[in-house]
PDB file of C-alpha atoms in Angstrom:
ATOM      1  CA  UNK A   1      99.658 118.154  68.411  1.00  0.00           C
ATOM      2  CA  UNK A   2      96.830 120.522  69.387  1.00  0.00           C
ATOM      3  CA  UNK A   3      94.459 117.595  69.987  1.00  0.00           C
ATOM      4  CA  UNK A   4      97.153 115.774  71.979  1.00  0.00           C
ATOM      5  CA  UNK A   5      97.658 118.786  74.262  1.00  0.00           C
ATOM      6  CA  UNK A   6      93.897 119.257  74.609  1.00  0.00           C
ATOM      7  CA  UNK A   7      93.550 115.669  75.808  1.00  0.00           C
ATOM      8  CA  UNK A   8      96.437 116.123  78.232  1.00  0.00           C
ATOM      9  CA  UNK A   9      94.864 119.274  79.679  1.00  0.00           C
ATOM     10  CA  UNK A  10      91.418 117.654  79.913  1.00  0.00           C
ATOM     11  CA  UNK A  11      92.685 114.771  82.046  1.00  0.00           C
ATOM     12  CA  UNK A  12      95.040 116.887  84.185  1.00  0.00           C
ATOM     13  CA  UNK A  13      92.540 117.564  87.034  1.00  0.00           C
ATOM     14  CA  UNK A  14      91.864 113.830  87.337  1.00  0.00           C
ATOM     15  CA  UNK A  15      95.588 113.094  87.176  1.00  0.00           C
ATOM     16  CA  UNK A  16      96.214 115.457  90.075  1.00  0.00           C
ATOM     17  CA  UNK A  17      93.310 113.937  91.992  1.00  0.00           C
ATOM     18  CA  UNK A  18      94.820 110.422  91.893  1.00  0.00           C
ATOM     19  CA  UNK A  19      98.260 111.470  93.151  1.00  0.00           C
ATOM     20  CA  UNK A  20      97.402 110.472  96.770  1.00  0.00           C
ATOM     21  CA  UNK A  21      96.043 107.187  95.396  1.00  0.00           C
ATOM     22  CA  UNK A  22      99.280 106.508  93.516  1.00  0.00           C
ATOM     23  CA  UNK A  23     101.370 107.422  96.558  1.00  0.00           C
ATOM     24  CA  UNK A  24      99.343 104.937  98.595  1.00  0.00           C
ATOM     25  CA  UNK A  25      99.850 102.210  95.978  1.00  0.00           C
ATOM     26  CA  UNK A  26     103.618 102.744  95.890  1.00  0.00           C
ATOM     27  CA  UNK A  27     104.076 102.831  99.648  1.00  0.00           C
ATOM     28  CA  UNK A  28     101.754  99.871 100.257  1.00  0.00           C
ATOM     29  CA  UNK A  29     103.689  97.757  97.769  1.00  0.00           C
ATOM     30  CA  UNK A  30     106.852  98.352  99.776  1.00  0.00           C
ATOM     31  CA  UNK A  31     105.005  97.615 103.009  1.00  0.00           C
ATOM     32  CA  UNK A  32     104.032  94.103 101.921  1.00  0.00           C
ATOM     33  CA  UNK A  33     107.594  93.280 100.887  1.00  0.00           C
ATOM     34  CA  UNK A  34     107.950  94.196  97.213  1.00  0.00           C
ATOM     35  CA  UNK A  35     111.147  95.897  96.111  1.00  0.00           C
ATOM     36  CA  UNK A  36     111.139  99.445  94.759  1.00  0.00           C
ATOM     37  CA  UNK A  37     111.586  98.136  91.207  1.00  0.00           C
ATOM     38  CA  UNK A  38     108.770  95.608  91.592  1.00  0.00           C
ATOM     39  CA  UNK A  39     106.500  98.278  93.059  1.00  0.00           C
ATOM     40  CA  UNK A  40     107.140 100.640  90.153  1.00  0.00           C
ATOM     41  CA  UNK A  41     106.790  97.854  87.606  1.00  0.00           C
ATOM     42  CA  UNK A  42     103.377  96.986  89.015  1.00  0.00           C
ATOM     43  CA  UNK A  43     102.085 100.452  88.154  1.00  0.00           C
ATOM     44  CA  UNK A  44     103.896 100.528  84.821  1.00  0.00           C
ATOM     45  CA  UNK A  45     102.582  97.151  83.639  1.00  0.00           C
ATOM     46  CA  UNK A  46      99.243  96.598  85.384  1.00  0.00           C
ATOM     47  CA  UNK A  47      98.199 100.285  85.433  1.00  0.00           C
ATOM     48  CA  UNK A  48      94.994  99.713  87.401  1.00  0.00           C
ATOM     49  CA  UNK A  49      94.774 101.546  90.713  1.00  0.00           C
ATOM     50  CA  UNK A  50      91.917  99.774  92.467  1.00  0.00           C
ATOM     51  CA  UNK A  51      93.024  96.358  91.212  1.00  0.00           C
ATOM     52  CA  UNK A  52      96.588  97.021  92.372  1.00  0.00           C
ATOM     53  CA  UNK A  53      95.526  97.961  95.889  1.00  0.00           C
ATOM     54  CA  UNK A  54      93.203  94.962  96.206  1.00  0.00           C
ATOM     55  CA  UNK A  55      95.850  92.598  94.839  1.00  0.00           C
ATOM     56  CA  UNK A  56      98.443  93.992  97.248  1.00  0.00           C
ATOM     57  CA  UNK A  57      96.049  93.521 100.165  1.00  0.00           C
ATOM     58  CA  UNK A  58      95.425  89.923  99.132  1.00  0.00           C
ATOM     59  CA  UNK A  59      99.156  89.275  98.802  1.00  0.00           C
ATOM     60  CA  UNK A  60      99.664  90.672 102.312  1.00  0.00           C
ATOM     61  CA  UNK A  61      96.927  88.357 103.601  1.00  0.00           C
ATOM     62  CA  UNK A  62      98.649  85.355 102.009  1.00  0.00           C
ATOM     63  CA  UNK A  63      95.838  84.570  99.559  1.00  0.00           C
ATOM     64  CA  UNK A  64      96.705  82.321  96.607  1.00  0.00           C
ATOM     65  CA  UNK A  65      97.535  83.562  93.129  1.00  0.00           C
ATOM     66  CA  UNK A  66      94.394  82.007  91.636  1.00  0.00           C
ATOM     67  CA  UNK A  67      92.080  83.992  93.876  1.00  0.00           C
ATOM     68  CA  UNK A  68      94.076  87.158  93.255  1.00  0.00           C
ATOM     69  CA  UNK A  69      93.801  86.754  89.476  1.00  0.00           C
ATOM     70  CA  UNK A  70      90.049  86.073  89.605  1.00  0.00           C
ATOM     71  CA  UNK A  71      89.418  89.040  91.897  1.00  0.00           C
ATOM     72  CA  UNK A  72      91.523  91.323  89.707  1.00  0.00           C
ATOM     73  CA  UNK A  73      89.625  90.129  86.648  1.00  0.00           C
ATOM     74  CA  UNK A  74      86.288  90.930  88.288  1.00  0.00           C
ATOM     75  CA  UNK A  75      87.434  94.376  89.401  1.00  0.00           C
ATOM     76  CA  UNK A  76      88.769  95.330  85.978  1.00  0.00           C
ATOM     77  CA  UNK A  77      85.898  93.746  84.040  1.00  0.00           C
ATOM     78  CA  UNK A  78      84.261  97.174  83.768  1.00  0.00           C
ATOM     79  CA  UNK A  79      86.897  97.994  81.163  1.00  0.00           C
ATOM     80  CA  UNK A  80      85.233  95.443  78.896  1.00  0.00           C
ATOM     81  CA  UNK A  81      82.090  97.576  79.092  1.00  0.00           C
ATOM     82  CA  UNK A  82      84.123 100.682  78.269  1.00  0.00           C
ATOM     83  CA  UNK A  83      85.663  98.911  75.284  1.00  0.00           C
ATOM     84  CA  UNK A  84      82.256  97.800  74.032  1.00  0.00           C
ATOM     85  CA  UNK A  85      80.931 101.367  74.315  1.00  0.00           C
ATOM     86  CA  UNK A  86      83.899 102.730  72.336  1.00  0.00           C
ATOM     87  CA  UNK A  87      84.149  99.883  69.832  1.00  0.00           C
ATOM     88  CA  UNK A  88      82.551 101.771  66.932  1.00  0.00           C
ATOM     89  CA  UNK A  89      85.066 104.590  67.395  1.00  0.00           C
ATOM     90  CA  UNK A  90      88.176 102.489  67.992  1.00  0.00           C
ATOM     91  CA  UNK A  91      87.695  99.557  65.596  1.00  0.00           C
ATOM     92  CA  UNK A  92      88.481 101.537  62.393  1.00  0.00           C
ATOM     93  CA  UNK A  93      91.920 102.494  63.758  1.00  0.00           C
ATOM     94  CA  UNK A  94      95.134 100.591  62.888  1.00  0.00           C
ATOM     95  CA  UNK A  95      96.142  97.750  65.221  1.00  0.00           C
ATOM     96  CA  UNK A  96      98.922  99.747  66.917  1.00  0.00           C
ATOM     97  CA  UNK A  97      96.412 102.437  67.864  1.00  0.00           C
ATOM     98  CA  UNK A  98      93.855  99.921  69.131  1.00  0.00           C
ATOM     99  CA  UNK A  99      96.458  98.191  71.287  1.00  0.00           C
ATOM    100  CA  UNK A 100      97.906 101.443  72.590  1.00  0.00           C
ATOM    101  CA  UNK A 101      94.589 103.052  73.471  1.00  0.00           C
ATOM    102  CA  UNK A 102      93.360  99.734  74.855  1.00  0.00           C
ATOM    103  CA  UNK A 103      96.273  99.634  77.301  1.00  0.00           C
ATOM    104  CA  UNK A 104      95.729 103.288  78.274  1.00  0.00           C
ATOM    105  CA  UNK A 105      91.957 102.887  78.685  1.00  0.00           C
ATOM    106  CA  UNK A 106      90.972 103.829  82.225  1.00  0.00           C
ATOM    107  CA  UNK A 107      87.908 105.249  83.944  1.00  0.00           C
ATOM    108  CA  UNK A 108      89.434 108.695  83.493  1.00  0.00           C
ATOM    109  CA  UNK A 109      90.181 108.329  79.777  1.00  0.00           C
ATOM    110  CA  UNK A 110      86.730 106.924  79.132  1.00  0.00           C
ATOM    111  CA  UNK A 111      85.181 109.875  80.979  1.00  0.00           C
ATOM    112  CA  UNK A 112      87.001 112.634  79.085  1.00  0.00           C
ATOM    113  CA  UNK A 113      86.576 110.894  75.723  1.00  0.00           C
ATOM    114  CA  UNK A 114      82.808 110.691  76.171  1.00  0.00           C
ATOM    115  CA  UNK A 115      82.483 114.216  77.525  1.00  0.00           C
ATOM    116  CA  UNK A 116      84.507 115.599  74.650  1.00  0.00           C
ATOM    117  CA  UNK A 117      82.415 113.862  72.029  1.00  0.00           C
ATOM    118  CA  UNK A 118      78.951 113.907  73.588  1.00  0.00           C
ATOM    119  CA  UNK A 119      76.146 115.760  71.909  1.00  0.00           C
ATOM    120  CA  UNK A 120      74.550 115.338  68.511  1.00  0.00           C
ATOM    121  CA  UNK A 121      74.899 112.197  66.439  1.00  0.00           C
ATOM    122  CA  UNK A 122      77.481 113.654  64.065  1.00  0.00           C
ATOM    123  CA  UNK A 123      79.885 114.677  66.830  1.00  0.00           C
ATOM    124  CA  UNK A 124      79.716 111.264  68.496  1.00  0.00           C
ATOM    125  CA  UNK A 125      81.479 109.699  65.514  1.00  0.00           C
ATOM    126  CA  UNK A 126      84.303 112.258  65.364  1.00  0.00           C
ATOM    127  CA  UNK A 127      86.633 110.365  67.681  1.00  0.00           C
ATOM    128  CA  UNK A 128      90.059 112.013  67.883  1.00  0.00           C
ATOM    129  CA  UNK A 129      92.790 109.438  68.432  1.00  0.00           C
ATOM    130  CA  UNK A 130      95.357 112.080  69.338  1.00  0.00           C
ATOM    131  CA  UNK A 131      93.055 113.607  71.955  1.00  0.00           C
ATOM    132  CA  UNK A 132      92.598 110.173  73.515  1.00  0.00           C
ATOM    133  CA  UNK A 133      96.336 109.459  73.350  1.00  0.00           C
ATOM    134  CA  UNK A 134      97.159 112.770  75.016  1.00  0.00           C
ATOM    135  CA  UNK A 135      94.714 112.086  77.831  1.00  0.00           C
ATOM    136  CA  UNK A 136      95.666 108.447  78.307  1.00  0.00           C
ATOM    137  CA  UNK A 137      99.433 108.971  78.165  1.00  0.00           C
ATOM    138  CA  UNK A 138      99.330 111.953  80.508  1.00  0.00           C
ATOM    139  CA  UNK A 139      97.355 109.960  83.064  1.00  0.00           C
ATOM    140  CA  UNK A 140      99.722 106.988  82.704  1.00  0.00           C
ATOM    141  CA  UNK A 141     102.770 109.151  83.332  1.00  0.00           C
ATOM    142  CA  UNK A 142     101.062 110.893  86.250  1.00  0.00           C
ATOM    143  CA  UNK A 143     100.103 107.577  87.854  1.00  0.00           C
ATOM    144  CA  UNK A 144     103.652 106.265  87.617  1.00  0.00           C
ATOM    145  CA  UNK A 145     105.122 109.489  88.993  1.00  0.00           C
ATOM    146  CA  UNK A 146     102.717 109.271  91.929  1.00  0.00           C
ATOM    147  CA  UNK A 147     103.731 105.654  92.494  1.00  0.00           C
ATOM    148  CA  UNK A 148     107.400 106.680  92.496  1.00  0.00           C
ATOM    149  CA  UNK A 149     106.629 109.383  95.079  1.00  0.00           C
ATOM    150  CA  UNK A 150     104.899 106.733  97.181  1.00  0.00           C
ATOM    151  CA  UNK A 151     107.942 104.475  96.959  1.00  0.00           C
ATOM    152  CA  UNK A 152     110.251 107.277  98.044  1.00  0.00           C
ATOM    153  CA  UNK A 153     107.895 108.410 100.816  1.00  0.00           C
ATOM    154  CA  UNK A 154     107.293 104.856 101.954  1.00  0.00           C
ATOM    155  CA  UNK A 155     110.991 104.426 102.605  1.00  0.00           C
ATOM    156  CA  UNK A 156     111.169 107.512 104.816  1.00  0.00           C
ATOM    157  CA  UNK A 157     107.699 108.004 106.350  1.00  0.00           C
ATOM    158  CA  UNK A 158     106.203 105.435 108.703  1.00  0.00           C
ATOM    159  CA  UNK A 159     102.496 104.488 108.622  1.00  0.00           C
ATOM    160  CA  UNK A 160     101.853 106.384 105.404  1.00  0.00           C
ATOM    161  CA  UNK A 161      98.719 104.325 104.827  1.00  0.00           C
ATOM    162  CA  UNK A 162      97.134 105.797 107.962  1.00  0.00           C
ATOM    163  CA  UNK A 163      97.050 109.353 106.556  1.00  0.00           C
ATOM    164  CA  UNK A 164      93.710 108.814 104.808  1.00  0.00           C
ATOM    165  CA  UNK A 165      95.138 108.863 101.294  1.00  0.00           C
ATOM    166  CA  UNK A 166      92.633 106.210 100.230  1.00  0.00           C
ATOM    167  CA  UNK A 167      89.950 108.920 100.172  1.00  0.00           C
ATOM    168  CA  UNK A 168      91.398 109.908  96.795  1.00  0.00           C
ATOM    169  CA  UNK A 169      89.860 106.733  95.358  1.00  0.00           C
ATOM    170  CA  UNK A 170      86.313 107.801  96.200  1.00  0.00           C
ATOM    171  CA  UNK A 171      86.987 111.438  95.310  1.00  0.00           C
ATOM    172  CA  UNK A 172      88.286 110.510  91.870  1.00  0.00           C
ATOM    173  CA  UNK A 173      85.252 108.405  90.970  1.00  0.00           C
ATOM    174  CA  UNK A 174      82.899 111.096  92.251  1.00  0.00           C
ATOM    175  CA  UNK A 175      84.678 113.638  90.043  1.00  0.00           C
ATOM    176  CA  UNK A 176      84.277 111.305  87.060  1.00  0.00           C
ATOM    177  CA  UNK A 177      80.611 110.458  87.597  1.00  0.00           C
ATOM    178  CA  UNK A 178      79.025 113.756  88.651  1.00  0.00           C
ATOM    179  CA  UNK A 179      79.614 115.676  85.368  1.00  0.00           C
ATOM    180  CA  UNK A 180      77.939 112.870  83.395  1.00  0.00           C
ATOM    181  CA  UNK A 181      74.637 113.070  85.303  1.00  0.00           C
ATOM    182  CA  UNK A 182      72.736 115.231  82.829  1.00  0.00           C
ATOM    183  CA  UNK A 183      69.578 113.150  82.309  1.00  0.00           C
ATOM    184  CA  UNK A 184      67.159 111.335  84.648  1.00  0.00           C
ATOM    185  CA  UNK A 185      68.089 107.962  83.146  1.00  0.00           C
ATOM    186  CA  UNK A 186      71.745 108.508  84.011  1.00  0.00           C
ATOM    187  CA  UNK A 187      70.777 109.497  87.548  1.00  0.00           C
ATOM    188  CA  UNK A 188      68.789 106.254  87.847  1.00  0.00           C
ATOM    189  CA  UNK A 189      71.811 104.355  86.554  1.00  0.00           C
ATOM    190  CA  UNK A 190      74.120 105.981  89.116  1.00  0.00           C
ATOM    191  CA  UNK A 191      71.756 105.477  92.056  1.00  0.00           C
ATOM    192  CA  UNK A 192      71.114 101.811  91.253  1.00  0.00           C
ATOM    193  CA  UNK A 193      74.823 101.133  90.739  1.00  0.00           C
ATOM    194  CA  UNK A 194      75.713 102.938  93.961  1.00  0.00           C
ATOM    195  CA  UNK A 195      73.130 101.089  96.012  1.00  0.00           C
ATOM    196  CA  UNK A 196      74.078  97.664  94.681  1.00  0.00           C
ATOM    197  CA  UNK A 197      77.795  98.360  95.063  1.00  0.00           C
ATOM    198  CA  UNK A 198      77.278  99.152  98.749  1.00  0.00           C
ATOM    199  CA  UNK A 199      75.041  96.111  99.285  1.00  0.00           C
ATOM    200  CA  UNK A 200      77.551  93.801  97.571  1.00  0.00           C
ATOM    201  CA  UNK A 201      80.379  95.280  99.630  1.00  0.00           C
ATOM    202  CA  UNK A 202      78.467  94.681 102.874  1.00  0.00           C
ATOM    203  CA  UNK A 203      77.856  91.054 101.935  1.00  0.00           C
ATOM    204  CA  UNK A 204      81.410  90.625 100.558  1.00  0.00           C
ATOM    205  CA  UNK A 205      80.258  89.641  97.065  1.00  0.00           C
ATOM    206  CA  UNK A 206      83.399  89.604  94.908  1.00  0.00           C
ATOM    207  CA  UNK A 207      81.534  90.284  91.668  1.00  0.00           C
ATOM    208  CA  UNK A 208      79.824  93.280  93.264  1.00  0.00           C
ATOM    209  CA  UNK A 209      81.269  95.908  90.943  1.00  0.00           C
ATOM    210  CA  UNK A 210      80.262  93.986  87.844  1.00  0.00           C
ATOM    211  CA  UNK A 211      76.776  93.307  89.214  1.00  0.00           C
ATOM    212  CA  UNK A 212      76.322  96.966  90.175  1.00  0.00           C
ATOM    213  CA  UNK A 213      77.541  98.247  86.803  1.00  0.00           C
ATOM    214  CA  UNK A 214      75.386  95.952  84.665  1.00  0.00           C
ATOM    215  CA  UNK A 215      72.307  96.427  86.853  1.00  0.00           C
ATOM    216  CA  UNK A 216      72.731 100.196  86.834  1.00  0.00           C
ATOM    217  CA  UNK A 217      72.977 100.353  83.041  1.00  0.00           C
ATOM    218  CA  UNK A 218      69.980  98.046  82.662  1.00  0.00           C
ATOM    219  CA  UNK A 219      67.938 100.220  85.031  1.00  0.00           C
ATOM    220  CA  UNK A 220      68.965 103.398  83.228  1.00  0.00           C
ATOM    221  CA  UNK A 221      68.101 101.976  79.815  1.00  0.00           C
ATOM    222  CA  UNK A 222      64.763 100.653  81.098  1.00  0.00           C
ATOM    223  CA  UNK A 223      63.895 104.067  82.500  1.00  0.00           C
ATOM    224  CA  UNK A 224      64.843 105.773  79.237  1.00  0.00           C
ATOM    225  CA  UNK A 225      62.661 103.411  77.211  1.00  0.00           C
ATOM    226  CA  UNK A 226      59.690 103.626  79.573  1.00  0.00           C
ATOM    227  CA  UNK A 227      59.774 107.426  79.558  1.00  0.00           C
ATOM    228  CA  UNK A 228      60.816 107.787  75.884  1.00  0.00           C
ATOM    229  CA  UNK A 229      63.755 109.867  77.049  1.00  0.00           C
ATOM    230  CA  UNK A 230      66.049 111.017  74.218  1.00  0.00           C
ATOM    231  CA  UNK A 231      66.838 109.172  71.024  1.00  0.00           C
ATOM    232  CA  UNK A 232      66.800 105.406  70.850  1.00  0.00           C
ATOM    233  CA  UNK A 233      70.535 105.374  70.228  1.00  0.00           C
ATOM    234  CA  UNK A 234      71.469 107.100  73.472  1.00  0.00           C
ATOM    235  CA  UNK A 235      73.058 104.817  76.033  1.00  0.00           C
ATOM    236  CA  UNK A 236      72.835 105.862  79.682  1.00  0.00           C
ATOM    237  CA  UNK A 237      76.065 105.616  81.682  1.00  0.00           C
ATOM    238  CA  UNK A 238      78.145 104.974  78.548  1.00  0.00           C
TER     239      UNK A 238
END
């Protein structure tokens, strides 16, 4: 129980930070014609903020289901990288734990799990399932509460999307990334990823996020090897 509460407290600042994001997702879903139940179910089942907003925008634009699914897959493909980074810690757990934590795995959960267990080699293998569950479940509940608030607000406040709530998306990712920049190789990783993400966005490359993420990690690892930074087992941006 102590580990569960510690995980919940660790993710609380990030949960609060995404409230405007969740409100935007809930209100936007109503705006494009989804019912309140469908809007809430989207957050409860998909549980992927950026993918939800992009999918909703594509639905509003009348884009086909095939394109929506492919785009959503590309946007959420970074979770495959998270899963690969955490595989050694998660794989020994029973199936119900792997499935549960897999569903709850988000940028925020990945961030607090790595920060909590970073350091020497021994501590990296002391993965606490209850800590991760507390963080993941708290964020899940917070996201769905924020979506509900967006649904309620969307029914009573006009032009909610014009209030600048989408800034919460950028603010949340900045809050996740900045504390992890503790070595030059990680800074290289962040700068390369940032630059490529912007370039891909300008040229409307749908796989931009995946390209930026993989290129950033490759650049960070290359820098670490060229400069002999840290131990060989350290993985920048993981």
